[in-house]
PDB file of C-alpha atoms and ligand atoms in Angstrom:
ATOM      1  CA  ASP A 148     113.956  81.224 110.494  1.00  0.00           C
ATOM      2  CA  GLY A 149     116.308  84.188 110.326  1.00  0.00           C
ATOM      3  CA  ALA A 150     119.121  82.177 108.794  1.00  0.00           C
ATOM      4  CA  ARG A 151     120.532  82.682 105.367  1.00  0.00           C
ATOM      5  CA  ARG A 152     119.660  79.847 102.984  1.00  0.00           C
ATOM      6  CA  LEU A 153     119.188  79.099  99.305  1.00  0.00           C
ATOM      7  CA  ASP A 154     115.586  78.850  98.146  1.00  0.00           C
ATOM      8  CA  LYS A 155     114.274  76.482  95.490  1.00  0.00           C
ATOM      9  CA  TYR A 156     115.586  78.783  92.751  1.00  0.00           C
ATOM     10  CA  GLU A 157     119.007  78.814  94.465  1.00  0.00           C
ATOM     11  CA  ILE A 158     118.537  82.436  95.528  1.00  0.00           C
ATOM     12  CA  PRO A 159     120.138  83.328  98.877  1.00  0.00           C
ATOM     13  CA  VAL A 160     117.364  84.519 101.193  1.00  0.00           C
ATOM     14  CA  GLU A 161     116.836  85.357 104.809  1.00  0.00           C
ATOM     15  CA  VAL A 162     113.347  85.706 106.231  1.00  0.00           C
ATOM     16  CA  SER A 163     112.624  86.506 109.856  1.00  0.00           C
ATOM     17  CA  GLY A 164     109.591  87.627 111.817  1.00  0.00           C
ATOM     18  CA  ASP A 165     106.433  85.883 112.954  1.00  0.00           C
ATOM     19  CA  GLY A 166     104.168  84.166 110.461  1.00  0.00           C
ATOM     20  CA  ALA A 167     105.703  85.214 107.160  1.00  0.00           C
ATOM     21  CA  PRO A 168     103.517  83.987 104.292  1.00  0.00           C
ATOM     22  CA  PRO A 169     105.330  81.788 101.759  1.00  0.00           C
ATOM     23  CA  PRO A 170     106.755  83.308  98.554  1.00  0.00           C
ATOM     24  CA  ALA A 171     104.543  83.476  95.457  1.00  0.00           C
ATOM     25  CA  ASP A 172     105.788  81.962  92.203  1.00  0.00           C
ATOM     26  CA  THR A 173     103.393  83.992  90.071  1.00  0.00           C
ATOM     27  CA  PHE A 174     101.755  87.423  90.240  1.00  0.00           C
ATOM     28  CA  GLU A 175      98.360  85.676  90.297  1.00  0.00           C
ATOM     29  CA  ALA A 176      99.364  83.755  93.420  1.00  0.00           C
ATOM     30  CA  ALA A 177     100.392  86.982  95.151  1.00  0.00           C
ATOM     31  CA  GLY A 178      96.775  88.012  95.748  1.00  0.00           C
ATOM     32  CA  LEU A 179      96.750  91.163  93.600  1.00  0.00           C
ATOM     33  CA  VAL A 180      93.419  92.538  92.353  1.00  0.00           C
ATOM     34  CA  GLU A 181      92.473  91.906  88.707  1.00  0.00           C
ATOM     35  CA  ALA A 182      92.978  95.514  87.603  1.00  0.00           C
ATOM     36  CA  VAL A 183      96.574  95.401  88.816  1.00  0.00           C
ATOM     37  CA  LEU A 184      97.226  91.994  87.251  1.00  0.00           C
ATOM     38  CA  ARG A 185      96.090  93.408  83.892  1.00  0.00           C
ATOM     39  CA  CYS A 186      98.588  96.270  84.197  1.00  0.00           C
ATOM     40  CA  VAL A 187     101.365  93.874  85.163  1.00  0.00           C
ATOM     41  CA  ALA A 188     100.654  91.779  82.067  1.00  0.00           C
ATOM     42  CA  ARG A 189     100.550  94.899  79.902  1.00  0.00           C
ATOM     43  CA  ALA A 190     103.951  95.932  81.285  1.00  0.00           C
ATOM     44  CA  GLY A 191     105.321  92.636  79.993  1.00  0.00           C
ATOM     45  CA  TYR A 192     106.239  91.282  83.432  1.00  0.00           C
ATOM     46  CA  GLU A 193     105.883  87.521  83.100  1.00  0.00           C
ATOM     47  CA  SER A 194     106.899  86.400  86.540  1.00  0.00           C
ATOM     48  CA  PRO A 195     107.916  88.088  89.779  1.00  0.00           C
ATOM     49  CA  THR A 196     111.586  88.752  90.483  1.00  0.00           C
ATOM     50  CA  PRO A 197     113.030  87.093  93.614  1.00  0.00           C
ATOM     51  CA  VAL A 198     112.389  90.044  95.928  1.00  0.00           C
ATOM     52  CA  GLN A 199     108.883  90.367  94.490  1.00  0.00           C
ATOM     53  CA  ARG A 200     108.186  86.661  95.133  1.00  0.00           C
ATOM     54  CA  TYR A 201     108.874  87.205  98.828  1.00  0.00           C
ATOM     55  CA  ALA A 202     107.630  90.761  99.318  1.00  0.00           C
ATOM     56  CA  LEU A 203     104.313  90.604  97.446  1.00  0.00           C
ATOM     57  CA  PRO A 204     102.591  88.017  99.706  1.00  0.00           C
ATOM     58  CA  ILE A 205     103.929  89.679 102.868  1.00  0.00           C
ATOM     59  CA  ALA A 206     102.762  93.119 101.762  1.00  0.00           C
ATOM     60  CA  GLY A 207      99.489  91.647 100.491  1.00  0.00           C
ATOM     61  CA  ALA A 208      98.857  90.158 103.931  1.00  0.00           C
ATOM     62  CA  GLY A 209      99.017  93.661 105.370  1.00  0.00           C
ATOM     63  CA  ARG A 210     102.262  93.069 107.216  1.00  0.00           C
ATOM     64  CA  ASP A 211     104.937  95.635 107.921  1.00  0.00           C
ATOM     65  CA  LEU A 212     108.075  94.824 106.000  1.00  0.00           C
ATOM     66  CA  MET A 213     111.771  95.602 105.966  1.00  0.00           C
ATOM     67  CA  ALA A 214     113.134  94.408 102.632  1.00  0.00           C
ATOM     68  CA  CYS A 215     116.726  94.414 101.439  1.00  0.00           C
ATOM     69  CA  ALA A 216     117.620  93.589  97.873  1.00  0.00           C
ATOM     70  CA  GLN A 217     120.196  94.901  95.485  1.00  0.00           C
ATOM     71  CA  THR A 218     119.659  97.653  92.944  1.00  0.00           C
ATOM     72  CA  GLY A 219     117.871  96.489  89.812  1.00  0.00           C
ATOM     73  CA  SER A 220     116.074  93.641  91.578  1.00  0.00           C
ATOM     74  CA  GLY A 221     112.565  95.027  91.059  1.00  0.00           C
ATOM     75  CA  LYS A 222     111.832  96.655  94.399  1.00  0.00           C
ATOM     76  CA  THR A 223     109.589  99.357  92.886  1.00  0.00           C
ATOM     77  CA  ALA A 224     106.916  96.907  91.763  1.00  0.00           C
ATOM     78  CA  ALA A 225     107.416  94.959  95.000  1.00  0.00           C
ATOM     79  CA  PHE A 226     105.831  97.853  96.890  1.00  0.00           C
ATOM     80  CA  CYS A 227     103.743  99.575  94.192  1.00  0.00           C
ATOM     81  CA  LEU A 228     101.656  96.533  93.302  1.00  0.00           C
ATOM     82  CA  PRO A 229     100.461  95.661  96.824  1.00  0.00           C
ATOM     83  CA  VAL A 230      99.850  99.324  97.700  1.00  0.00           C
ATOM     84  CA  ILE A 231      97.702  99.854  94.609  1.00  0.00           C
ATOM     85  CA  SER A 232      95.920  96.571  95.157  1.00  0.00           C
ATOM     86  CA  GLY A 233      95.323  97.407  98.819  1.00  0.00           C
ATOM     87  CA  LEU A 234      93.841 100.798  97.931  1.00  0.00           C
ATOM     88  CA  VAL A 235      91.521  99.216  95.376  1.00  0.00           C
ATOM     89  CA  ASN A 236      90.372  96.729  98.017  1.00  0.00           C
ATOM     90  CA  ALA A 237      89.757  99.557 100.471  1.00  0.00           C
ATOM     91  CA  GLU A 238      88.078 101.749  97.850  1.00  0.00           C
ATOM     92  CA  ALA A 239      84.698 101.670  99.581  1.00  0.00           C
ATOM     93  CA  GLY A 240      86.007 103.996 102.281  1.00  0.00           C
ATOM     94  CA  GLY A 241      86.706 107.665 101.521  1.00  0.00           C
ATOM     95  CA  GLY A 242      88.010 109.498  98.463  1.00  0.00           C
ATOM     96  CA  ALA A 243      91.071 111.570  97.788  1.00  0.00           C
ATOM     97  CA  TRP A 244      89.711 114.663  99.518  1.00  0.00           C
ATOM     98  CA  SER A 245      89.475 116.106 102.957  1.00  0.00           C
ATOM     99  CA  GLY A 246      86.016 117.359 103.939  1.00  0.00           C
ATOM    100  CA  GLY A 247      85.082 118.868 100.599  1.00  0.00           C
ATOM    101  CA  GLY A 248      87.728 121.588 100.633  1.00  0.00           C
ATOM    102  CA  ARG A 249      87.504 124.910 102.434  1.00  0.00           C
ATOM    103  CA  ARG A 250      86.572 128.287 100.989  1.00  0.00           C
ATOM    104  CA  ASP A 251      88.368 131.425 102.007  1.00  0.00           C
ATOM    105  CA  ARG A 252      85.825 134.022 103.074  1.00  0.00           C
ATOM    106  CA  GLY A 253      86.024 137.144 100.925  1.00  0.00           C
ATOM    107  CA  SER A 254      87.901 135.509  98.096  1.00  0.00           C
ATOM    108  CA  PHE A 255      87.100 133.051  95.363  1.00  0.00           C
ATOM    109  CA  ASP A 256      90.162 131.117  96.210  1.00  0.00           C
ATOM    110  CA  ARG A 257      89.341 127.608  97.170  1.00  0.00           C
ATOM    111  CA  VAL A 258      92.147 125.732  98.854  1.00  0.00           C
ATOM    112  CA  ARG A 259      91.815 122.022  98.904  1.00  0.00           C
ATOM    113  CA  VAL A 260      93.832 119.850 101.187  1.00  0.00           C
ATOM    114  CA  ALA A 261      94.937 116.622  99.571  1.00  0.00           C
ATOM    115  CA  LYS A 262      94.583 113.595 101.833  1.00  0.00           C
ATOM    116  CA  PRO A 263      96.530 110.775 100.233  1.00  0.00           C
ATOM    117  CA  ARG A 264      96.037 107.277 101.585  1.00  0.00           C
ATOM    118  CA  ALA A 265      99.430 106.047 100.452  1.00  0.00           C
ATOM    119  CA  LEU A 266     102.754 107.842 100.758  1.00  0.00           C
ATOM    120  CA  ILE A 267     105.931 106.693  99.062  1.00  0.00           C
ATOM    121  CA  LEU A 268     109.058 108.531 100.188  1.00  0.00           C
ATOM    122  CA  ALA A 269     112.162 108.555  97.998  1.00  0.00           C
ATOM    123  CA  PRO A 270     115.488 110.359  98.360  1.00  0.00           C
ATOM    124  CA  THR A 271     115.787 112.115  94.988  1.00  0.00           C
ATOM    125  CA  ARG A 272     113.746 113.794  92.323  1.00  0.00           C
ATOM    126  CA  GLU A 273     114.833 111.242  89.717  1.00  0.00           C
ATOM    127  CA  LEU A 274     113.794 108.320  91.868  1.00  0.00           C
ATOM    128  CA  ALA A 275     110.483 109.972  92.801  1.00  0.00           C
ATOM    129  CA  GLN A 276     109.767 110.487  89.096  1.00  0.00           C
ATOM    130  CA  GLN A 277     110.574 106.842  88.318  1.00  0.00           C
ATOM    131  CA  ILE A 278     108.318 105.575  91.091  1.00  0.00           C
ATOM    132  CA  HIS A 279     105.577 107.955  89.951  1.00  0.00           C
ATOM    133  CA  ASP A 280     105.815 106.538  86.420  1.00  0.00           C
ATOM    134  CA  GLU A 281     105.670 102.954  87.702  1.00  0.00           C
ATOM    135  CA  ALA A 282     102.781 103.645  90.058  1.00  0.00           C
ATOM    136  CA  LYS A 283     100.815 105.310  87.250  1.00  0.00           C
ATOM    137  CA  LYS A 284     101.513 102.393  84.931  1.00  0.00           C
ATOM    138  CA  PHE A 285     100.291  99.822  87.448  1.00  0.00           C
ATOM    139  CA  SER A 286      97.226 101.811  88.519  1.00  0.00           C
ATOM    140  CA  SER A 287      96.030 102.885  85.075  1.00  0.00           C
ATOM    141  CA  ASP A 288      93.017 100.547  85.284  1.00  0.00           C
ATOM    142  CA  THR A 289      92.047 101.519  88.803  1.00  0.00           C
ATOM    143  CA  GLY A 290      91.058 105.199  88.719  1.00  0.00           C
ATOM    144  CA  LEU A 291      93.494 105.958  91.542  1.00  0.00           C
ATOM    145  CA  LYS A 292      95.297 109.288  91.327  1.00  0.00           C
ATOM    146  CA  VAL A 293      99.059 109.274  91.681  1.00  0.00           C
ATOM    147  CA  VAL A 294     100.825 112.581  92.304  1.00  0.00           C
ATOM    148  CA  VAL A 295     104.523 113.372  92.654  1.00  0.00           C
ATOM    149  CA  ALA A 296     106.187 116.123  94.694  1.00  0.00           C
ATOM    150  CA  TYR A 297     109.913 116.873  94.776  1.00  0.00           C
ATOM    151  CA  GLY A 298     112.137 119.833  95.403  1.00  0.00           C
ATOM    152  CA  GLY A 299     114.453 121.788  93.153  1.00  0.00           C
ATOM    153  CA  THR A 300     111.603 122.962  90.977  1.00  0.00           C
ATOM    154  CA  PRO A 301     108.861 125.566  91.512  1.00  0.00           C
ATOM    155  CA  ILE A 302     106.203 124.277  93.884  1.00  0.00           C
ATOM    156  CA  ARG A 303     103.280 125.837  92.001  1.00  0.00           C
ATOM    157  CA  ASP A 304     102.641 123.176  89.368  1.00  0.00           C
ATOM    158  CA  GLN A 305     102.894 120.406  91.951  1.00  0.00           C
ATOM    159  CA  LEU A 306     100.386 122.218  94.163  1.00  0.00           C
ATOM    160  CA  ARG A 307      98.032 122.462  91.194  1.00  0.00           C
ATOM    161  CA  ASP A 308      98.316 118.699  90.610  1.00  0.00           C
ATOM    162  CA  LEU A 309      97.513 118.128  94.272  1.00  0.00           C
ATOM    163  CA  GLU A 310      94.398 120.248  93.948  1.00  0.00           C
ATOM    164  CA  ARG A 311      92.921 117.510  91.812  1.00  0.00           C
ATOM    165  CA  GLY A 312      93.381 115.084  94.679  1.00  0.00           C
ATOM    166  CA  ALA A 313      95.871 112.335  95.398  1.00  0.00           C
ATOM    167  CA  ASP A 314      95.361 108.743  96.429  1.00  0.00           C
ATOM    168  CA  ILE A 315      99.039 107.886  96.177  1.00  0.00           C
ATOM    169  CA  LEU A 316     101.636 110.560  96.796  1.00  0.00           C
ATOM    170  CA  VAL A 317     105.252 109.976  95.798  1.00  0.00           C
ATOM    171  CA  ALA A 318     107.484 112.566  97.438  1.00  0.00           C
ATOM    172  CA  THR A 319     110.944 113.564  98.538  1.00  0.00           C
ATOM    173  CA  PRO A 320     110.997 114.374 102.263  1.00  0.00           C
ATOM    174  CA  GLY A 321     111.914 118.077 102.099  1.00  0.00           C
ATOM    175  CA  ARG A 322     109.264 119.075  99.573  1.00  0.00           C
ATOM    176  CA  LEU A 323     106.652 117.046 101.395  1.00  0.00           C
ATOM    177  CA  VAL A 324     107.339 118.808 104.705  1.00  0.00           C
ATOM    178  CA  ASP A 325     107.049 122.134 102.873  1.00  0.00           C
ATOM    179  CA  MET A 326     103.644 121.218 101.445  1.00  0.00           C
ATOM    180  CA  VAL A 327     102.363 119.870 104.737  1.00  0.00           C
ATOM    181  CA  GLU A 328     103.455 123.071 106.473  1.00  0.00           C
ATOM    182  CA  ARG A 329     101.538 125.060 103.847  1.00  0.00           C
ATOM    183  CA  SER A 330      98.484 122.971 104.756  1.00  0.00           C
ATOM    184  CA  ARG A 331      98.171 121.626 101.236  1.00  0.00           C
ATOM    185  CA  ILE A 332      98.607 118.033 102.269  1.00  0.00           C
ATOM    186  CA  SER A 333      97.238 116.235 105.280  1.00  0.00           C
ATOM    187  CA  LEU A 334      98.898 112.989 106.308  1.00  0.00           C
ATOM    188  CA  GLU A 335      96.078 111.894 108.606  1.00  0.00           C
ATOM    189  CA  ALA A 336      94.613 109.395 106.169  1.00  0.00           C
ATOM    190  CA  ILE A 337      97.826 107.520 105.358  1.00  0.00           C
ATOM    191  CA  LYS A 338      97.203 103.778 105.404  1.00  0.00           C
ATOM    192  CA  PHE A 339     100.313 102.771 103.449  1.00  0.00           C
ATOM    193  CA  LEU A 340     103.726 104.244 104.084  1.00  0.00           C
ATOM    194  CA  VAL A 341     106.697 103.178 101.962  1.00  0.00           C
ATOM    195  CA  MET A 342     110.254 104.383 102.306  1.00  0.00           C
ATOM    196  CA  ASP A 343     112.256 103.501  99.225  1.00  0.00           C
ATOM    197  CA  GLU A 344     116.053 103.572  99.281  1.00  0.00           C
ATOM    198  CA  ALA A 345     115.846 104.123 103.016  1.00  0.00           C
ATOM    199  CA  ASP A 346     119.616 103.781 103.304  1.00  0.00           C
ATOM    200  CA  ARG A 347     120.168 106.611 100.829  1.00  0.00           C
ATOM    201  CA  MET A 348     117.591 108.816 102.536  1.00  0.00           C
ATOM    202  CA  LEU A 349     119.566 108.498 105.772  1.00  0.00           C
ATOM    203  CA  ASP A 350     122.882 109.093 103.972  1.00  0.00           C
ATOM    204  CA  MET A 351     121.413 112.289 102.530  1.00  0.00           C
ATOM    205  CA  GLY A 352     120.447 113.514 105.986  1.00  0.00           C
ATOM    206  CA  PHE A 353     116.670 113.200 105.650  1.00  0.00           C
ATOM    207  CA  GLU A 354     116.097 111.535 108.996  1.00  0.00           C
ATOM    208  CA  PRO A 355     114.685 114.688 110.725  1.00  0.00           C
ATOM    209  CA  GLN A 356     112.234 115.275 107.858  1.00  0.00           C
ATOM    210  CA  ILE A 357     111.207 111.619 107.851  1.00  0.00           C
ATOM    211  CA  ARG A 358     110.540 111.719 111.594  1.00  0.00           C
ATOM    212  CA  ASN A 359     108.611 114.972 111.202  1.00  0.00           C
ATOM    213  CA  ILE A 360     106.478 113.360 108.480  1.00  0.00           C
ATOM    214  CA  VAL A 361     105.750 110.190 110.440  1.00  0.00           C
ATOM    215  CA  ASP A 362     104.908 112.241 113.558  1.00  0.00           C
ATOM    216  CA  ARG A 363     102.244 114.069 111.570  1.00  0.00           C
ATOM    217  CA  MET A 364     100.469 110.839 110.758  1.00  0.00           C
ATOM    218  CA  GLY A 365      99.160 110.970 114.277  1.00  0.00           C
ATOM    219  CA  MET A 366      97.782 107.502 114.554  1.00  0.00           C
ATOM    220  CA  PRO A 367      99.761 104.681 116.161  1.00  0.00           C
ATOM    221  CA  LYS A 368     102.096 102.874 113.807  1.00  0.00           C
ATOM    222  CA  ASN A 369     100.033  99.691 113.840  1.00  0.00           C
ATOM    223  CA  SER A 370      97.077 101.538 112.275  1.00  0.00           C
ATOM    224  CA  ARG A 371      98.894 101.771 108.954  1.00  0.00           C
ATOM    225  CA  GLN A 372     101.097  99.445 106.939  1.00  0.00           C
ATOM    226  CA  THR A 373     104.721 100.530 106.695  1.00  0.00           C
ATOM    227  CA  MET A 374     107.358  99.101 104.380  1.00  0.00           C
ATOM    228  CA  LEU A 375     111.040  99.997 104.189  1.00  0.00           C
ATOM    229  CA  PHE A 376     113.097  99.091 101.150  1.00  0.00           C
ATOM    230  CA  SER A 377     116.830  99.349 101.010  1.00  0.00           C
ATOM    231  CA  ALA A 378     119.802  98.030  99.070  1.00  0.00           C
ATOM    232  CA  THR A 379     121.878  97.759 102.262  1.00  0.00           C
ATOM    233  CA  PHE A 380     121.097  97.133 105.904  1.00  0.00           C
ATOM    234  CA  PRO A 381     123.392  99.286 108.075  1.00  0.00           C
ATOM    235  CA  PRO A 382     122.658  99.762 111.818  1.00  0.00           C
ATOM    236  CA  GLU A 383     120.882 103.115 111.215  1.00  0.00           C
ATOM    237  CA  ILE A 384     118.320 101.343 109.054  1.00  0.00           C
ATOM    238  CA  GLN A 385     117.728  98.786 111.784  1.00  0.00           C
ATOM    239  CA  ARG A 386     116.975 101.670 114.142  1.00  0.00           C
ATOM    240  CA  LEU A 387     114.553 103.228 111.653  1.00  0.00           C
ATOM    241  CA  ALA A 388     112.873  99.863 111.213  1.00  0.00           C
ATOM    242  CA  SER A 389     112.364  99.326 114.926  1.00  0.00           C
ATOM    243  CA  ASP A 390     111.005 102.869 115.337  1.00  0.00           C
ATOM    244  CA  PHE A 391     108.570 102.858 112.419  1.00  0.00           C
ATOM    245  CA  LEU A 392     107.560  99.247 111.870  1.00  0.00           C
ATOM    246  CA  SER A 393     105.375  97.072 114.052  1.00  0.00           C
ATOM    247  CA  ASN A 394     105.524  93.280 114.237  1.00  0.00           C
ATOM    248  CA  TYR A 395     107.398  93.321 110.967  1.00  0.00           C
ATOM    249  CA  ILE A 396     108.886  90.751 108.686  1.00  0.00           C
ATOM    250  CA  PHE A 397     112.470  91.192 107.597  1.00  0.00           C
ATOM    251  CA  ILE A 398     113.660  89.837 104.277  1.00  0.00           C
ATOM    252  CA  THR A 399     116.976  89.882 102.493  1.00  0.00           C
ATOM    253  CA  VAL A 400     116.885  88.523  98.970  1.00  0.00           C
ATOM    254  CA  GLY A 401     119.989  87.995  96.868  1.00  0.00           C
ATOM    255  CA  ARG A 402     123.425  89.209  97.809  1.00  0.00           C
ATOM    256  CA  VAL A 403     123.270  92.391  99.852  1.00  0.00           C
ATOM    257  CA  GLY A 404     125.978  94.496 101.433  1.00  0.00           C
ATOM    258  CA  SER A 405     125.708  96.104 104.847  1.00  0.00           C
TER     259      SER A 405
HETATM  260  P1  ADP B 129     115.277  98.362  92.124  1.00  0.00           P
HETATM  261  O1  ADP B 129     114.328  99.380  92.699  1.00  0.00           O
HETATM  262  O2  ADP B 129     115.357  97.132  92.976  1.00  0.00           O
HETATM  263  O3  ADP B 129     116.623  98.932  91.822  1.00  0.00           O
HETATM  264  P2  ADP B 129     113.549  98.512  89.829  1.00  0.00           P
HETATM  265  O4  ADP B 129     112.245  98.437  90.532  1.00  0.00           O
HETATM  266  O5  ADP B 129     113.986  99.862  89.381  1.00  0.00           O
HETATM  267  O6  ADP B 129     114.698  97.869  90.732  1.00  0.00           O
HETATM  268  O7  ADP B 129     113.499  97.482  88.605  1.00  0.00           O
HETATM  269  C1  ADP B 129     114.582  97.319  87.721  1.00  0.00           C
HETATM  270  C2  ADP B 129     114.061  97.021  86.320  1.00  0.00           C
HETATM  271  O8  ADP B 129     113.446  95.737  86.283  1.00  0.00           O
HETATM  272  C3  ADP B 129     113.024  97.998  85.844  1.00  0.00           C
HETATM  273  O9  ADP B 129     113.281  98.297  84.493  1.00  0.00           O
HETATM  274  C4  ADP B 129     111.717  97.229  85.960  1.00  0.00           C
HETATM  275  O10 ADP B 129     110.752  97.665  85.033  1.00  0.00           O
HETATM  276  C5  ADP B 129     112.163  95.815  85.692  1.00  0.00           C
HETATM  277  N1  ADP B 129     111.306  94.790  86.348  1.00  0.00           N
HETATM  278  C6  ADP B 129     110.897  94.804  87.629  1.00  0.00           C
HETATM  279  N2  ADP B 129     110.171  93.712  87.929  1.00  0.00           N
HETATM  280  C7  ADP B 129     110.112  92.971  86.784  1.00  0.00           C
HETATM  281  C8  ADP B 129     109.505  91.712  86.440  1.00  0.00           C
HETATM  282  N3  ADP B 129     108.821  90.993  87.351  1.00  0.00           N
HETATM  283  N4  ADP B 129     109.650  91.265  85.188  1.00  0.00           N
HETATM  284  C9  ADP B 129     110.358  91.983  84.272  1.00  0.00           C
HETATM  285  N5  ADP B 129     110.954  93.170  84.534  1.00  0.00           N
HETATM  286  C10 ADP B 129     110.850  93.673  85.774  1.00  0.00           C
HETATM  287 MG1   MG B 130     114.603 101.188  93.439  1.00  0.00          MG
END
């Protein structure tokens, strides 16, 4: 436990934390719902990549996770699939809306506050768009709404998308804070929080925004599932992990720098 070793496919791995479930050799064995498995098959993914083999069962068990794996190793699906599957499993409770929206007295303007249940944070517009595309692809059979929000572009169209509700919100930190401060998004219902390229988000100086965002989730950190993904594991990421994760499992899969 905690030591670097080669797994049965000769991949260098390190797994630490209490009670980590074993890796899954197939998507079917990873406990994903049928609707997600269909999308995975349609995407042409035949078997999970190494980081997916380890991350999918851990995420599927509802555990907090700090995962390090190099660029191009398939981290996007490693968090998208279990988040989508988890939302489908939880579907019975609540929709994508806060209490039916509120109506401004004296105007016909109706402002709805989106209450996503999953939030995926990413450092750049390009990455947010990529994750949005992936999340849409893997949720196309589920009826879940995936919305993206990033800066450097007028906020109006993104606000209009949000008006139709959001189950999964993919966002860059700055634009998200802006929307929350405009009361167009509430973070109170977040059950899944993912930070992708956490190392890059820190390099880009997003730590204050990230802390602001997590503070607004209100509830204690063990009332949601939080997963950090990173290509490297510098000391600042370890600090973020110990602040935001609870009873988490740490994995490093493949060769990773620090
Ligand atoms: P990372 O985030 O680790 O840099 P990505 O999630 O962007 O990696 O994935 C890299 C590429 O691998 C993408 O084109 C993705 O569609 C593809 N990919 C991911 N998982 C699989 C899989 N299990 N089988 C085949 N291709 C995959
Ligand atoms: Mg990635």
